[in-house]
Coordinates of C-alpha atoms in Angstrom, one line a residue:
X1 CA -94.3 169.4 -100.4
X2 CA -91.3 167.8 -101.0
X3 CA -91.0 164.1 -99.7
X4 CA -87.2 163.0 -99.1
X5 CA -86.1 159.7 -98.3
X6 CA -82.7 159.6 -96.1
X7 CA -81.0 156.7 -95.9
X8 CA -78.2 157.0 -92.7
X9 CA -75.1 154.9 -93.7
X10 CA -73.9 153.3 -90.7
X11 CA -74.5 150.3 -89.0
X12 CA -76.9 150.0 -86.0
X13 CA -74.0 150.0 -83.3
X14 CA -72.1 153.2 -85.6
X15 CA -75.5 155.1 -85.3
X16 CA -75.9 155.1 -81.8
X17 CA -72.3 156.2 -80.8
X18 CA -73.0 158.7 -83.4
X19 CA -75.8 159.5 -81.3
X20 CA -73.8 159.8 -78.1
X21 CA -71.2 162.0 -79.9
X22 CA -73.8 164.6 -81.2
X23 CA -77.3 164.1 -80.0
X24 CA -78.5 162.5 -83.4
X25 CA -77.9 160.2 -85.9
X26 CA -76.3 161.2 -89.1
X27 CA -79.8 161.1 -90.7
X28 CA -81.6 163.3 -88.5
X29 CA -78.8 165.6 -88.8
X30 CA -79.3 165.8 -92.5
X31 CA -83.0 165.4 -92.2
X32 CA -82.7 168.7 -89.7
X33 CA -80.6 170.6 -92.7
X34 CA -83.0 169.5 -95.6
X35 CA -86.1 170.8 -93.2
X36 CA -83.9 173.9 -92.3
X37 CA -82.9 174.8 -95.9
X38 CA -86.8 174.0 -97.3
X39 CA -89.4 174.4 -94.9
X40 CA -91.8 172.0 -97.4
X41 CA -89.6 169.5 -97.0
X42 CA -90.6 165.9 -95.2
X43 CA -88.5 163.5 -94.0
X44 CA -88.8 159.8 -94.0
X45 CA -85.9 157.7 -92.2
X46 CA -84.7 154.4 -92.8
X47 CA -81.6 152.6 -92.0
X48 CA -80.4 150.2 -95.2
X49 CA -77.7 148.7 -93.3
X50 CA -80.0 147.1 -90.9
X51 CA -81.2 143.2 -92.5
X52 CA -84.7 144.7 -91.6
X53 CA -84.6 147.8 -92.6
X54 CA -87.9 148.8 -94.8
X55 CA -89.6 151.3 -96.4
X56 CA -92.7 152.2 -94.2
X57 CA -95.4 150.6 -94.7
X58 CA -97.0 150.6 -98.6
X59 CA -94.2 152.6 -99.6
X60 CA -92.3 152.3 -102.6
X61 CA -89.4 154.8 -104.1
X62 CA -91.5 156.3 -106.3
X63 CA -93.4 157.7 -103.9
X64 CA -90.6 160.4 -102.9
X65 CA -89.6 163.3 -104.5
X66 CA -85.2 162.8 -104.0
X67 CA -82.8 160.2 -102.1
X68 CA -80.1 161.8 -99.5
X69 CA -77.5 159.1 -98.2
X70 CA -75.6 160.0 -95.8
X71 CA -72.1 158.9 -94.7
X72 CA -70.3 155.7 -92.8
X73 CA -68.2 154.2 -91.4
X74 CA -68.5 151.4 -93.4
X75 CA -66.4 150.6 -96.3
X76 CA -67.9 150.2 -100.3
X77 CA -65.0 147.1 -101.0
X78 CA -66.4 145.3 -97.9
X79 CA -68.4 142.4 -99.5
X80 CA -70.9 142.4 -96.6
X81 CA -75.0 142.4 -96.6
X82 CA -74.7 145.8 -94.7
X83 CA -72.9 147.7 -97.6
X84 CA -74.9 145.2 -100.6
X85 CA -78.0 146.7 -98.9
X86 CA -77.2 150.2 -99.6
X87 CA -75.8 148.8 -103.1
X88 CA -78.9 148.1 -104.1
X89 CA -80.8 150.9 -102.6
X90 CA -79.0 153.4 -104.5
X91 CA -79.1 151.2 -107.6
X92 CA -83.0 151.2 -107.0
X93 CA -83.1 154.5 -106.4
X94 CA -81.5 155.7 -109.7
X95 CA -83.2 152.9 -111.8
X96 CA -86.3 154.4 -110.5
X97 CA -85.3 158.3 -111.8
X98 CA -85.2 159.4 -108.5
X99 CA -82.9 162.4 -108.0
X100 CA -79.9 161.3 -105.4
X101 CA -77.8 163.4 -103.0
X102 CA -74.8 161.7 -101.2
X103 CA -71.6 162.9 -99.3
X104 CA -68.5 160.9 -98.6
X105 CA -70.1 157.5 -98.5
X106 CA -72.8 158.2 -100.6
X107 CA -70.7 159.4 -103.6
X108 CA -68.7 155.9 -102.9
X109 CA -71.9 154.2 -103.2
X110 CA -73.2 155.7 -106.0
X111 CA -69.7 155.2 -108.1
X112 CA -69.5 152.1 -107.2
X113 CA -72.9 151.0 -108.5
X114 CA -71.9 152.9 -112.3
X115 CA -69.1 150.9 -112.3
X116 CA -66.1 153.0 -111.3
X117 CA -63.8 152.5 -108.5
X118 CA -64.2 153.6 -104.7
X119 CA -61.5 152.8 -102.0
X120 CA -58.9 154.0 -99.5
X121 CA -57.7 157.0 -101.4
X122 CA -53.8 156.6 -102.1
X123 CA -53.0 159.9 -101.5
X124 CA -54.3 160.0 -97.6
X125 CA -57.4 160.9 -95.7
X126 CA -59.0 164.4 -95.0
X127 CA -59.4 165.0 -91.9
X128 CA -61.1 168.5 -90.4
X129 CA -61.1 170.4 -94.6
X130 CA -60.9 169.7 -97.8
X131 CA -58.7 172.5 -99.0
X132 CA -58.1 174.5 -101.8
X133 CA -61.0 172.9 -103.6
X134 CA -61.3 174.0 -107.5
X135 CA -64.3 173.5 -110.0
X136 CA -63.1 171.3 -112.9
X137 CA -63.7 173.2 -116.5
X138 CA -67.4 171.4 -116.2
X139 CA -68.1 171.9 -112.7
X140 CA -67.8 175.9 -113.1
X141 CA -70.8 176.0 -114.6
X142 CA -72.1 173.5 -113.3
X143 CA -75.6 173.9 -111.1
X144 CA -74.4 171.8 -108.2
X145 CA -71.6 174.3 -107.4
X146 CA -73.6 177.0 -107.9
X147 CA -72.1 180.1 -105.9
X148 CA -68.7 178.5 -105.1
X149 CA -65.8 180.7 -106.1
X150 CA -62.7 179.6 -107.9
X151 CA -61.4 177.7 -104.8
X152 CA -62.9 176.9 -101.4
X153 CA -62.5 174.6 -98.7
X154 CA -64.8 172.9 -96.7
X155 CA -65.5 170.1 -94.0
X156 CA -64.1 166.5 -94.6
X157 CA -63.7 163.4 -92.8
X158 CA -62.4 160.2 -95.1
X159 CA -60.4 157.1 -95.9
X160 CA -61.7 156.0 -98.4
X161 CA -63.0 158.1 -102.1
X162 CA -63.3 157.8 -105.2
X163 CA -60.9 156.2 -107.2
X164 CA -62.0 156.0 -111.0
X165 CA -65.3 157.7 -111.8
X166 CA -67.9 155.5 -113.8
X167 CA -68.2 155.9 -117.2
X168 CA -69.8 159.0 -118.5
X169 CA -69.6 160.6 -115.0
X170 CA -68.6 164.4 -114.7
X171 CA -66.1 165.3 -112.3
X172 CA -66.8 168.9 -111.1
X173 CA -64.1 169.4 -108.4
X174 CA -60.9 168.7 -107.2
X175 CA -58.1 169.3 -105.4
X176 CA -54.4 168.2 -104.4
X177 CA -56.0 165.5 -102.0
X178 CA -58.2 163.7 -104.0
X179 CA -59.2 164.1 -107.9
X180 CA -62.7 163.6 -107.5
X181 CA -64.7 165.8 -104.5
X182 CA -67.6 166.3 -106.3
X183 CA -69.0 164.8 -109.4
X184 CA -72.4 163.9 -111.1
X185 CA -73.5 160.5 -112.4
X186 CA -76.1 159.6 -114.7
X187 CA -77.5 155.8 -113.8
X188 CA -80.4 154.5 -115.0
X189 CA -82.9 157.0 -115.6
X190 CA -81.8 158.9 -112.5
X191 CA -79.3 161.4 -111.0
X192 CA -77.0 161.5 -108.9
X193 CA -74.9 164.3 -107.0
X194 CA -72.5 164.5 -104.4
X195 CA -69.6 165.6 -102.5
X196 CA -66.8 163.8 -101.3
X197 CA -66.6 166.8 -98.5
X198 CA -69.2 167.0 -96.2
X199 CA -71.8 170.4 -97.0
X200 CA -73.9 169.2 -93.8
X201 CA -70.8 168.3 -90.9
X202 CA -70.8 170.5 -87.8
X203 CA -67.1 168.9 -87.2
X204 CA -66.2 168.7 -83.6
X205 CA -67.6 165.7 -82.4
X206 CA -67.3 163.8 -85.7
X207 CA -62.8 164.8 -84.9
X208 CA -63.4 163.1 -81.3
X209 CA -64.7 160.1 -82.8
X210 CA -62.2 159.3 -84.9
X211 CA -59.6 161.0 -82.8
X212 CA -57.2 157.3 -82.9
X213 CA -57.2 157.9 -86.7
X214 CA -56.3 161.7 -87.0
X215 CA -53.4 160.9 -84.5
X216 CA -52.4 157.7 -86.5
X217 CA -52.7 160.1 -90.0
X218 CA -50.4 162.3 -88.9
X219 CA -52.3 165.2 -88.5
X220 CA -52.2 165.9 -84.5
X221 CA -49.8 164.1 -82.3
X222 CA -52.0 163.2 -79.5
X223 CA -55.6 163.0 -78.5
X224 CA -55.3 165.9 -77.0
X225 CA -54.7 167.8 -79.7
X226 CA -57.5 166.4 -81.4
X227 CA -60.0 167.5 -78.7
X228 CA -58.3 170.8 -78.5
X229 CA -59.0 171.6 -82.7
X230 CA -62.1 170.1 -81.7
X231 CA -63.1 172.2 -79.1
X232 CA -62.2 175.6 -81.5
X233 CA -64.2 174.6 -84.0
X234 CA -67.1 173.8 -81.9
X235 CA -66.7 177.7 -80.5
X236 CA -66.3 179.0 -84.3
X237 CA -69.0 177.3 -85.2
X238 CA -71.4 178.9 -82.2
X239 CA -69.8 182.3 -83.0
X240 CA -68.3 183.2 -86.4
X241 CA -68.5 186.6 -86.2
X242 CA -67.1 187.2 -82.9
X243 CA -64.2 184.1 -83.3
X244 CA -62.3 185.7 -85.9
X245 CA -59.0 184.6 -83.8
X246 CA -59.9 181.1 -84.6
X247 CA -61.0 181.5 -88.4
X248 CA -57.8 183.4 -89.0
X249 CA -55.3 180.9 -86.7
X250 CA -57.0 177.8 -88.2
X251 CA -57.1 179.0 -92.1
X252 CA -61.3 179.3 -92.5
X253 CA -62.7 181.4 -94.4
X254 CA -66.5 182.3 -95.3
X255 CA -66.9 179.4 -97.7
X256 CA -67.2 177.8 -93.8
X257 CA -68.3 179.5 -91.7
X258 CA -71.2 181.1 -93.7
X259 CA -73.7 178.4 -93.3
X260 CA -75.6 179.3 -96.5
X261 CA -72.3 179.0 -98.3
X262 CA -71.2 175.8 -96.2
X263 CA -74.3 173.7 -97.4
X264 CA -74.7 175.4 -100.8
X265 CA -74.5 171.9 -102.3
X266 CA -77.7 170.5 -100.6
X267 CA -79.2 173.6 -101.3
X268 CA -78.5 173.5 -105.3
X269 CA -79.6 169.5 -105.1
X270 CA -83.3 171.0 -103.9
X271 CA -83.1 173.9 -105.6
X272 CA -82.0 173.0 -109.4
X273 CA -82.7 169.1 -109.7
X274 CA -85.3 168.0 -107.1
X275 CA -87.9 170.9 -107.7
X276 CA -87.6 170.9 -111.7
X277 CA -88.7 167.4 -111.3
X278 CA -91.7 167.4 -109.2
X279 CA -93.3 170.3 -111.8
X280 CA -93.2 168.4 -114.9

């Protein structure tokens, strides 16, 4: 059995409207993924960015096998007890050895604590795909990407990103958006891996919720626009097959709507670092 921690970024009042949106919190979605991918998986929940948020109790972080964070709405330059919190969780985490998985926020988080640079990315947000996503020379052969072809595109919702990688971090994708989608970082005695993109978004409700900033972006003129891209990806993602009008008038191809290819990234994480671990 496999015993993951998830950490859920957001705030108390950012969880439950995440609830309302999508019938569960961005932790028990990803806690819902991680059981779907690994049936020996379990799933313990906590909430960082809560003042009492705790480990259950007689619990510590060696006591689990890997450490998902998920995203938030939250911002890593914020100098608040709600982003230190998660700070010094995923500093924990790596000092400990632990393996980490983040997306979005979490790879913020986890640069941020090796010392590079996370903030609003200068060249715009993503909002709906990353596209046109390509392995660096590193991340090609690299097992975290394991299965992507030479370019791909894939769900993403962000400000903020990665700015300057730490020190000694490996970059392993890219694209014209933002330099650094996914990347590995060696902290402590631990490992971390992420993705700027998100591997586990079903995107429709996370495009209503932030529907004020895709209009302000740019990238639909109204709100309802918004709901209308929404709404077609909500029906592509209940029927790939059958909706190849809206993969072909919306640009997305299988490296989305394949779910084994969509969340190939967690996937690889349990698969190549978590498991090697727990059978030394």
């Amino acid at each position: 059995m496999l015993h993951c921690l998830v950490a859920d970024g957001n705030v108390r009042d950012a969880r439950e409207e995440h609830l309302r949106a999508t019938g569960r919190t961005s932790a028990q979605a990803y806690a819902a993924l991680l059981k779907a991918l690994a049936t020996d998986v379990s799933c313990t929940l906590i909430s960082p960015a809560d003042v009492d948020a705790a480990l259950p109790a007689g619990a510590d972080l060696a006591g689990f096998d890997a450490l998902v964070l998920t995203g938030s709405a939250l911002h890593v330059t914020e100098d608040r007890p709600a982003v230190r919190r998660q700070l010094d969780l995923m500093r924990a985490a790596l000092d400990a050895g632990l393996p980490v998985f983040g997306s979005c926020w979490g790879v913020q988080v986890a640069a941020a604590v090796a010392g590079g640079d996370a903030g609003r990315n200068p060249r715009g947000p993503e909002y709906g795909f990353a596209r046109g996503l390509v392995p660096s020379r590193g991340g090609r052969g690299h097992p975290l990407l394991d299965g992507r072809p030479a370019s791909y595109e894939a769900p993403a919702m962000h400000l903020d990103a990665v700015i300057v990688p730490p020190p000694g971090a490996e970059v392993l994708a890219g694209n014209g958006r933002l330099d650094v989608q996914a990347i590995e970082i060696r902290a402590g005695t631990g490992v971390f891996w992420g993705t700027q993109y998100h591997p586990e978004h079903e995107l429709g409700a996370m495009l209503r919720l932030q529907a004020a900033e895709v209009v302000e972006a740019g990238f639909c003129r109204t709100s309802a626009e918004v709901e209308a891209y929404a709404a077609d990806l909500e029906a592509l993602h209940a029927a790939p097959r059958e909706r190849t009008d809206l993969a072909w008038r919306h640009g997305i191809g299988a490296e989305v709507l394949e779910a084994s290819n969509r969340r190939r990234e967690i996937a690889n994480f349990l698969d190549r670092l978590v498991r090697p671990r727990t059978r030394r």
